[in-house]
Amino acid sequence: MAESQALGAFLDDLASERSTPGGGGAAAISGAMGAALVSMVCNLTIGKPKYAEVETEIRDVLAKSEKLRAELTKAIGDDVAAFDAVMGAYGLPKGETDEAKAERTAKIQAALKIATDVPLECARLCAEVVKLAEITADKGNLNVVSDAGVAVQSAYAGLLSAALNVRVNAKSIKDRDFAEGRLATLESLLEEAGATTEKTYDVVKDKLG
Amino acid sequence: MAESQALGAFLDDLASERSTPGGGGAAAISGAMGAALVSMVCNLTIGKPKYAEVETEIRDVLAKSEKLRAELTKAIGDDVAAFDAVMGAYGLPKGETDEAKAERTAKIQAALKIATDVPLECARLCAEVVKLAEITADKGNLNVVSDAGVAVQSAYAGLLSAALNVRVNAKSIKDRDFAEGRLATLESLLEEAGATTEKTYDVVKDKLG
């Protein structure tokens, strides 16, 4: 369980010559930090008379950001499992008969599809965090608006990072309809979140004066 | 010590209504993850016959990225200390005499200068990681080029995040020469690292095909 590991030890593992944890785990952590900072801004907005008008909306944002944080924390481990499954499939004996060869190929292809969908789901979760960060930057406690700005940058970095893992695995998938469909979904997530991130960061800089 | 804390507990603290850890800590972790991924790419490049030609350069990159990772991990705690010092100074009794008032103001201003320099140093370290990530994307093991891409995005997100904390504290500094000087340094870091990040991410996407 990545979440019970000490931060320093996790960074040591990330830096090591082992392939996991790697960029996929870092992507999930960036997203989870973004979600946590959205929650922080919500927690420092709820109950303040000055923000009573937005309290219901901010409570809803908090419920969503805490759910996303849990999902993104879980995604750190999902990335390792998906990578290990691909490596395991490539490591299977190559087989002598056509049937055995086809079976190995099918297992590799199935593992690659999962290893495409896992970072795509991480990308989707990060894109959701970007949207919530926009709301907290617009309506949350002004004293912590810089934290909303960090939230949006962390979540967007998570999305850009997960995107690379979608691409690297989609490239080797023979079912091109599957691969192209996933890449199209990814592009639309990137486009929307990119625009929201830019807008939100500018809002935060303006509010900081 | 933030590095001995479990990742999940750190995210819980980040999400809580306490002001620290906040965006400054998240910025430092983003930078440290970027440095760790640069190190990972170096560790998977060194010793490989195919990359013998760049081995000396990559060994140098690894030494620098590991130093930056240690400094950025330390910066998580520095951010908390700098924030607490500002809050402590604002919390001093306002005083009745002009002398007492001036003393409180001086302490607040001194704390704000430190709270500007601490995230500026974090920003500088992140900008160094961006430069190293560019080298690993260009010359490191092609099998892990996506990790070099994640490294550059993590480090740049750390820089953009630290930048907000520089701005928020610089704004309240009365010594405008000091504040404007720090903001000018920040702008030049952002400009150079922004261009390098964009270029590096494109290189990685091209190599992924």
PDB file of C-alpha atoms in Angstrom, chain A:
ATOM      1  CA  MET A   1       0.000   0.000   0.000  1.00  0.00           C
ATOM      2  CA  ALA A   2       1.736   3.121  -1.246  1.00  0.00           C
ATOM      3  CA  GLU A   3      -0.139   5.383   1.170  1.00  0.00           C
ATOM      4  CA  SER A   4       1.370   3.683   4.230  1.00  0.00           C
ATOM      5  CA  GLN A   5       4.913   4.126   2.900  1.00  0.00           C
ATOM      6  CA  ALA A   6       6.988   7.023   4.233  1.00  0.00           C
ATOM      7  CA  LEU A   7       7.335   9.879   1.764  1.00  0.00           C
ATOM      8  CA  GLY A   8      11.155   9.714   1.782  1.00  0.00           C
ATOM      9  CA  ALA A   9      11.141   5.951   1.147  1.00  0.00           C
ATOM     10  CA  PHE A  10       8.671   6.409  -1.701  1.00  0.00           C
ATOM     11  CA  LEU A  11      10.992   9.001  -3.281  1.00  0.00           C
ATOM     12  CA  ASP A  12      13.927   6.590  -2.846  1.00  0.00           C
ATOM     13  CA  ASP A  13      11.945   3.885  -4.694  1.00  0.00           C
ATOM     14  CA  LEU A  14      10.955   6.350  -7.399  1.00  0.00           C
ATOM     15  CA  ALA A  15      14.631   7.288  -7.941  1.00  0.00           C
ATOM     16  CA  SER A  16      15.867   3.693  -8.002  1.00  0.00           C
ATOM     17  CA  GLU A  17      16.609   1.594 -11.086  1.00  0.00           C
ATOM     18  CA  ARG A  18      13.398  -0.384 -10.533  1.00  0.00           C
ATOM     19  CA  SER A  19      10.703   0.475 -13.088  1.00  0.00           C
ATOM     20  CA  THR A  20       7.941   0.812 -10.479  1.00  0.00           C
ATOM     21  CA  PRO A  21       6.989   3.082  -8.925  1.00  0.00           C
ATOM     22  CA  GLY A  22       7.597   5.364 -11.896  1.00  0.00           C
ATOM     23  CA  GLY A  23       5.905   8.174 -13.762  1.00  0.00           C
ATOM     24  CA  GLY A  24       2.457   6.608 -13.383  1.00  0.00           C
ATOM     25  CA  GLY A  25       2.700   6.635  -9.592  1.00  0.00           C
ATOM     26  CA  ALA A  26       4.021  10.208  -9.602  1.00  0.00           C
ATOM     27  CA  ALA A  27       1.059  11.219 -11.808  1.00  0.00           C
ATOM     28  CA  ALA A  28      -1.407   9.764  -9.301  1.00  0.00           C
ATOM     29  CA  ILE A  29       0.323  11.507  -6.380  1.00  0.00           C
ATOM     30  CA  SER A  30       0.247  14.865  -8.205  1.00  0.00           C
ATOM     31  CA  GLY A  31      -3.490  14.401  -8.705  1.00  0.00           C
ATOM     32  CA  ALA A  32      -3.997  13.339  -5.085  1.00  0.00           C
ATOM     33  CA  MET A  33      -2.074  16.422  -3.834  1.00  0.00           C
ATOM     34  CA  GLY A  34      -4.296  18.588  -6.048  1.00  0.00           C
ATOM     35  CA  ALA A  35      -7.422  16.968  -4.579  1.00  0.00           C
ATOM     36  CA  ALA A  36      -6.069  17.383  -1.030  1.00  0.00           C
ATOM     37  CA  LEU A  37      -5.440  21.109  -1.603  1.00  0.00           C
ATOM     38  CA  VAL A  38      -8.959  21.569  -3.017  1.00  0.00           C
ATOM     39  CA  SER A  39     -10.211  19.955   0.201  1.00  0.00           C
ATOM     40  CA  MET A  40      -8.019  22.272   2.305  1.00  0.00           C
ATOM     41  CA  VAL A  41      -9.460  25.376   0.644  1.00  0.00           C
ATOM     42  CA  CYS A  42     -12.990  23.989   1.168  1.00  0.00           C
ATOM     43  CA  ASN A  43     -12.267  23.212   4.838  1.00  0.00           C
ATOM     44  CA  LEU A  44     -11.048  26.800   5.333  1.00  0.00           C
ATOM     45  CA  THR A  45     -14.149  28.224   3.582  1.00  0.00           C
ATOM     46  CA  ILE A  46     -16.938  26.189   5.221  1.00  0.00           C
ATOM     47  CA  GLY A  47     -18.324  27.778   8.387  1.00  0.00           C
ATOM     48  CA  LYS A  48     -16.948  31.269   7.639  1.00  0.00           C
ATOM     49  CA  PRO A  49     -19.808  33.840   7.699  1.00  0.00           C
ATOM     50  CA  LYS A  50     -18.184  35.741   4.827  1.00  0.00           C
ATOM     51  CA  TYR A  51     -18.624  32.668   2.597  1.00  0.00           C
ATOM     52  CA  ALA A  52     -22.066  31.569   3.814  1.00  0.00           C
ATOM     53  CA  GLU A  53     -23.543  32.155   0.387  1.00  0.00           C
ATOM     54  CA  VAL A  54     -21.311  29.545  -1.274  1.00  0.00           C
ATOM     55  CA  GLU A  55     -21.258  27.079   1.638  1.00  0.00           C
ATOM     56  CA  THR A  56     -23.592  24.504   0.068  1.00  0.00           C
ATOM     57  CA  GLU A  57     -21.616  24.497  -3.172  1.00  0.00           C
ATOM     58  CA  ILE A  58     -18.273  24.268  -1.351  1.00  0.00           C
ATOM     59  CA  ARG A  59     -19.524  21.359   0.797  1.00  0.00           C
ATOM     60  CA  ASP A  60     -20.386  19.563  -2.430  1.00  0.00           C
ATOM     61  CA  VAL A  61     -16.911  20.300  -3.836  1.00  0.00           C
ATOM     62  CA  LEU A  62     -15.336  18.913  -0.642  1.00  0.00           C
ATOM     63  CA  ALA A  63     -17.292  15.655  -0.872  1.00  0.00           C
ATOM     64  CA  LYS A  64     -16.144  15.234  -4.470  1.00  0.00           C
ATOM     65  CA  SER A  65     -12.506  16.186  -3.821  1.00  0.00           C
ATOM     66  CA  GLU A  66     -12.230  13.745  -0.916  1.00  0.00           C
ATOM     67  CA  LYS A  67     -13.634  10.953  -3.105  1.00  0.00           C
ATOM     68  CA  LEU A  68     -11.156  11.852  -5.868  1.00  0.00           C
ATOM     69  CA  ARG A  69      -8.292  11.940  -3.368  1.00  0.00           C
ATOM     70  CA  ALA A  70      -9.126   8.384  -2.238  1.00  0.00           C
ATOM     71  CA  GLU A  71      -9.369   7.174  -5.848  1.00  0.00           C
ATOM     72  CA  LEU A  72      -6.095   8.835  -6.851  1.00  0.00           C
ATOM     73  CA  THR A  73      -4.309   7.404  -3.809  1.00  0.00           C
ATOM     74  CA  LYS A  74      -5.549   3.949  -4.852  1.00  0.00           C
ATOM     75  CA  ALA A  75      -4.363   4.648  -8.416  1.00  0.00           C
ATOM     76  CA  ILE A  76      -0.712   4.671  -7.254  1.00  0.00           C
ATOM     77  CA  GLY A  77      -0.955   0.913  -6.641  1.00  0.00           C
ATOM     78  CA  ASP A  78      -3.087   0.254  -9.738  1.00  0.00           C
ATOM     79  CA  ASP A  79      -0.292   1.657 -11.887  1.00  0.00           C
ATOM     80  CA  VAL A  80       2.266  -0.746 -10.418  1.00  0.00           C
ATOM     81  CA  ALA A  81      -0.104  -3.715 -10.902  1.00  0.00           C
ATOM     82  CA  ALA A  82      -0.841  -2.787 -14.534  1.00  0.00           C
ATOM     83  CA  PHE A  83       2.866  -2.383 -15.349  1.00  0.00           C
ATOM     84  CA  ASP A  84       3.772  -5.673 -13.662  1.00  0.00           C
ATOM     85  CA  ALA A  85       1.046  -7.475 -15.627  1.00  0.00           C
ATOM     86  CA  VAL A  86       2.460  -6.203 -18.943  1.00  0.00           C
ATOM     87  CA  MET A  87       5.998  -7.222 -17.940  1.00  0.00           C
ATOM     88  CA  GLY A  88       4.677 -10.626 -16.793  1.00  0.00           C
ATOM     89  CA  ALA A  89       2.934 -11.228 -20.131  1.00  0.00           C
ATOM     90  CA  TYR A  90       6.052 -10.292 -22.138  1.00  0.00           C
ATOM     91  CA  GLY A  91       7.995 -12.672 -19.889  1.00  0.00           C
ATOM     92  CA  LEU A  92       5.843 -15.706 -20.759  1.00  0.00           C
ATOM     93  CA  PRO A  93       7.608 -18.486 -22.730  1.00  0.00           C
ATOM     94  CA  LYS A  94       7.328 -17.677 -26.427  1.00  0.00           C
ATOM     95  CA  GLY A  95       5.847 -21.088 -27.234  1.00  0.00           C
ATOM     96  CA  GLU A  96       6.599 -23.424 -30.109  1.00  0.00           C
ATOM     97  CA  THR A  97       3.167 -23.917 -31.701  1.00  0.00           C
ATOM     98  CA  ASP A  98       1.146 -21.238 -33.447  1.00  0.00           C
ATOM     99  CA  GLU A  99      -1.534 -21.713 -30.826  1.00  0.00           C
ATOM    100  CA  ALA A 100       0.907 -21.104 -27.946  1.00  0.00           C
ATOM    101  CA  LYS A 101       2.332 -18.050 -29.714  1.00  0.00           C
ATOM    102  CA  ALA A 102      -1.141 -16.643 -30.293  1.00  0.00           C
ATOM    103  CA  GLU A 103      -2.035 -17.208 -26.644  1.00  0.00           C
ATOM    104  CA  ARG A 104       1.030 -15.254 -25.458  1.00  0.00           C
ATOM    105  CA  THR A 105       0.263 -12.424 -27.883  1.00  0.00           C
ATOM    106  CA  ALA A 106      -3.343 -12.299 -26.658  1.00  0.00           C
ATOM    107  CA  LYS A 107      -2.182 -12.062 -23.031  1.00  0.00           C
ATOM    108  CA  ILE A 108       0.239  -9.241 -23.870  1.00  0.00           C
ATOM    109  CA  GLN A 109      -2.479  -7.381 -25.772  1.00  0.00           C
ATOM    110  CA  ALA A 110      -4.987  -7.799 -22.929  1.00  0.00           C
ATOM    111  CA  ALA A 111      -2.415  -6.503 -20.415  1.00  0.00           C
ATOM    112  CA  LEU A 112      -1.611  -3.513 -22.655  1.00  0.00           C
ATOM    113  CA  LYS A 113      -5.299  -2.588 -22.832  1.00  0.00           C
ATOM    114  CA  ILE A 114      -5.499  -2.548 -19.030  1.00  0.00           C
ATOM    115  CA  ALA A 115      -2.214  -0.598 -18.879  1.00  0.00           C
ATOM    116  CA  THR A 116      -3.805   1.997 -21.187  1.00  0.00           C
ATOM    117  CA  ASP A 117      -7.071   2.229 -19.272  1.00  0.00           C
ATOM    118  CA  VAL A 118      -5.409   2.574 -15.847  1.00  0.00           C
ATOM    119  CA  PRO A 119      -3.528   5.827 -16.647  1.00  0.00           C
ATOM    120  CA  LEU A 120      -6.536   7.044 -18.680  1.00  0.00           C
ATOM    121  CA  GLU A 121      -8.651   6.690 -15.530  1.00  0.00           C
ATOM    122  CA  CYS A 122      -5.935   8.567 -13.582  1.00  0.00           C
ATOM    123  CA  ALA A 123      -6.051  11.295 -16.263  1.00  0.00           C
ATOM    124  CA  ARG A 124      -9.846  11.494 -15.941  1.00  0.00           C
ATOM    125  CA  LEU A 125      -9.643  11.806 -12.147  1.00  0.00           C
ATOM    126  CA  CYS A 126      -6.997  14.559 -12.462  1.00  0.00           C
ATOM    127  CA  ALA A 127      -9.242  16.418 -14.944  1.00  0.00           C
ATOM    128  CA  GLU A 128     -12.070  16.282 -12.373  1.00  0.00           C
ATOM    129  CA  VAL A 129      -9.730  17.782  -9.760  1.00  0.00           C
ATOM    130  CA  VAL A 130      -8.873  20.608 -12.184  1.00  0.00           C
ATOM    131  CA  LYS A 131     -12.587  21.486 -12.439  1.00  0.00           C
ATOM    132  CA  LEU A 132     -13.002  21.524  -8.648  1.00  0.00           C
ATOM    133  CA  ALA A 133      -9.866  23.655  -8.243  1.00  0.00           C
ATOM    134  CA  GLU A 134     -11.415  26.217 -10.583  1.00  0.00           C
ATOM    135  CA  ILE A 135     -14.479  26.506  -8.313  1.00  0.00           C
ATOM    136  CA  THR A 136     -12.364  26.909  -5.163  1.00  0.00           C
ATOM    137  CA  ALA A 137     -10.195  29.570  -6.842  1.00  0.00           C
ATOM    138  CA  ASP A 138     -13.339  31.470  -7.899  1.00  0.00           C
ATOM    139  CA  LYS A 139     -15.403  31.109  -4.727  1.00  0.00           C
ATOM    140  CA  GLY A 140     -13.249  29.793  -1.884  1.00  0.00           C
ATOM    141  CA  ASN A 141     -11.571  31.651   1.003  1.00  0.00           C
ATOM    142  CA  LEU A 142      -9.425  34.387  -0.532  1.00  0.00           C
ATOM    143  CA  ASN A 143      -6.753  33.909   2.175  1.00  0.00           C
ATOM    144  CA  VAL A 144      -5.855  30.531   0.689  1.00  0.00           C
ATOM    145  CA  VAL A 145      -6.423  31.260  -2.992  1.00  0.00           C
ATOM    146  CA  SER A 146      -2.746  30.457  -3.679  1.00  0.00           C
ATOM    147  CA  ASP A 147      -3.451  26.897  -2.483  1.00  0.00           C
ATOM    148  CA  ALA A 148      -6.246  26.640  -5.061  1.00  0.00           C
ATOM    149  CA  GLY A 149      -3.646  27.727  -7.648  1.00  0.00           C
ATOM    150  CA  VAL A 150      -1.236  25.004  -6.505  1.00  0.00           C
ATOM    151  CA  ALA A 151      -4.132  22.505  -6.601  1.00  0.00           C
ATOM    152  CA  VAL A 152      -4.844  23.237 -10.253  1.00  0.00           C
ATOM    153  CA  GLN A 153      -1.176  23.007 -11.279  1.00  0.00           C
ATOM    154  CA  SER A 154      -0.649  19.735  -9.379  1.00  0.00           C
ATOM    155  CA  ALA A 155      -3.747  18.137 -10.883  1.00  0.00           C
ATOM    156  CA  TYR A 156      -2.897  19.307 -14.397  1.00  0.00           C
ATOM    157  CA  ALA A 157       0.685  17.999 -14.054  1.00  0.00           C
ATOM    158  CA  GLY A 158      -0.864  14.672 -12.990  1.00  0.00           C
ATOM    159  CA  LEU A 159      -3.009  14.680 -16.116  1.00  0.00           C
ATOM    160  CA  LEU A 160      -0.091  15.542 -18.443  1.00  0.00           C
ATOM    161  CA  SER A 161       1.963  12.812 -16.762  1.00  0.00           C
ATOM    162  CA  ALA A 162      -0.727  10.123 -16.949  1.00  0.00           C
ATOM    163  CA  ALA A 163      -1.209  11.069 -20.610  1.00  0.00           C
ATOM    164  CA  LEU A 164       2.337   9.895 -21.422  1.00  0.00           C
ATOM    165  CA  ASN A 165       1.586   6.466 -19.957  1.00  0.00           C
ATOM    166  CA  VAL A 166      -1.624   6.221 -21.983  1.00  0.00           C
ATOM    167  CA  ARG A 167       0.373   7.006 -25.145  1.00  0.00           C
ATOM    168  CA  VAL A 168       3.258   4.618 -24.425  1.00  0.00           C
ATOM    169  CA  ASN A 169       0.912   1.649 -23.974  1.00  0.00           C
ATOM    170  CA  ALA A 170      -1.660   2.572 -26.641  1.00  0.00           C
ATOM    171  CA  LYS A 171       1.167   2.598 -29.194  1.00  0.00           C
ATOM    172  CA  SER A 172       1.720  -1.186 -28.900  1.00  0.00           C
ATOM    173  CA  ILE A 173      -1.973  -2.160 -29.062  1.00  0.00           C
ATOM    174  CA  LYS A 174      -2.952  -3.971 -32.270  1.00  0.00           C
ATOM    175  CA  ASP A 175      -6.673  -3.252 -31.862  1.00  0.00           C
ATOM    176  CA  ARG A 176      -6.366   0.240 -33.376  1.00  0.00           C
ATOM    177  CA  ASP A 177     -10.050   1.080 -32.831  1.00  0.00           C
ATOM    178  CA  PHE A 178      -9.524   0.564 -29.099  1.00  0.00           C
ATOM    179  CA  ALA A 179      -6.274   2.556 -29.063  1.00  0.00           C
ATOM    180  CA  GLU A 180      -7.535   5.455 -31.188  1.00  0.00           C
ATOM    181  CA  GLY A 181     -10.702   5.688 -29.083  1.00  0.00           C
ATOM    182  CA  ARG A 182      -8.691   5.962 -25.876  1.00  0.00           C
ATOM    183  CA  LEU A 183      -6.336   8.547 -27.413  1.00  0.00           C
ATOM    184  CA  ALA A 184      -9.314  10.639 -28.559  1.00  0.00           C
ATOM    185  CA  THR A 185     -10.770  10.574 -25.030  1.00  0.00           C
ATOM    186  CA  LEU A 186      -7.366  11.620 -23.691  1.00  0.00           C
ATOM    187  CA  GLU A 187      -7.088  14.528 -26.139  1.00  0.00           C
ATOM    188  CA  SER A 188     -10.453  15.906 -25.096  1.00  0.00           C
ATOM    189  CA  LEU A 189      -9.519  15.664 -21.386  1.00  0.00           C
ATOM    190  CA  LEU A 190      -6.225  17.462 -22.076  1.00  0.00           C
ATOM    191  CA  GLU A 191      -7.839  20.199 -24.121  1.00  0.00           C
ATOM    192  CA  GLU A 192     -10.540  21.058 -21.605  1.00  0.00           C
ATOM    193  CA  ALA A 193      -8.317  20.791 -18.533  1.00  0.00           C
ATOM    194  CA  GLY A 194      -5.535  22.791 -20.201  1.00  0.00           C
ATOM    195  CA  ALA A 195      -7.859  25.708 -20.838  1.00  0.00           C
ATOM    196  CA  THR A 196      -9.330  25.543 -17.309  1.00  0.00           C
ATOM    197  CA  THR A 197      -5.870  25.387 -15.735  1.00  0.00           C
ATOM    198  CA  GLU A 198      -4.649  28.448 -17.620  1.00  0.00           C
ATOM    199  CA  LYS A 199      -7.784  30.403 -16.725  1.00  0.00           C
ATOM    200  CA  THR A 200      -7.680  29.361 -13.067  1.00  0.00           C
ATOM    201  CA  TYR A 201      -3.986  30.174 -12.624  1.00  0.00           C
ATOM    202  CA  ASP A 202      -4.629  33.644 -14.059  1.00  0.00           C
ATOM    203  CA  VAL A 203      -7.593  34.142 -11.686  1.00  0.00           C
ATOM    204  CA  VAL A 204      -5.341  33.229  -8.764  1.00  0.00           C
ATOM    205  CA  LYS A 205      -2.536  35.571  -9.886  1.00  0.00           C
ATOM    206  CA  ASP A 206      -5.072  38.406 -10.272  1.00  0.00           C
ATOM    207  CA  LYS A 207      -6.486  37.793  -6.806  1.00  0.00           C
ATOM    208  CA  LEU A 208      -2.961  37.796  -5.325  1.00  0.00           C
ATOM    209  CA  GLY A 209      -2.636  41.266  -6.879  1.00  0.00           C
TER     210      GLY A 209
END
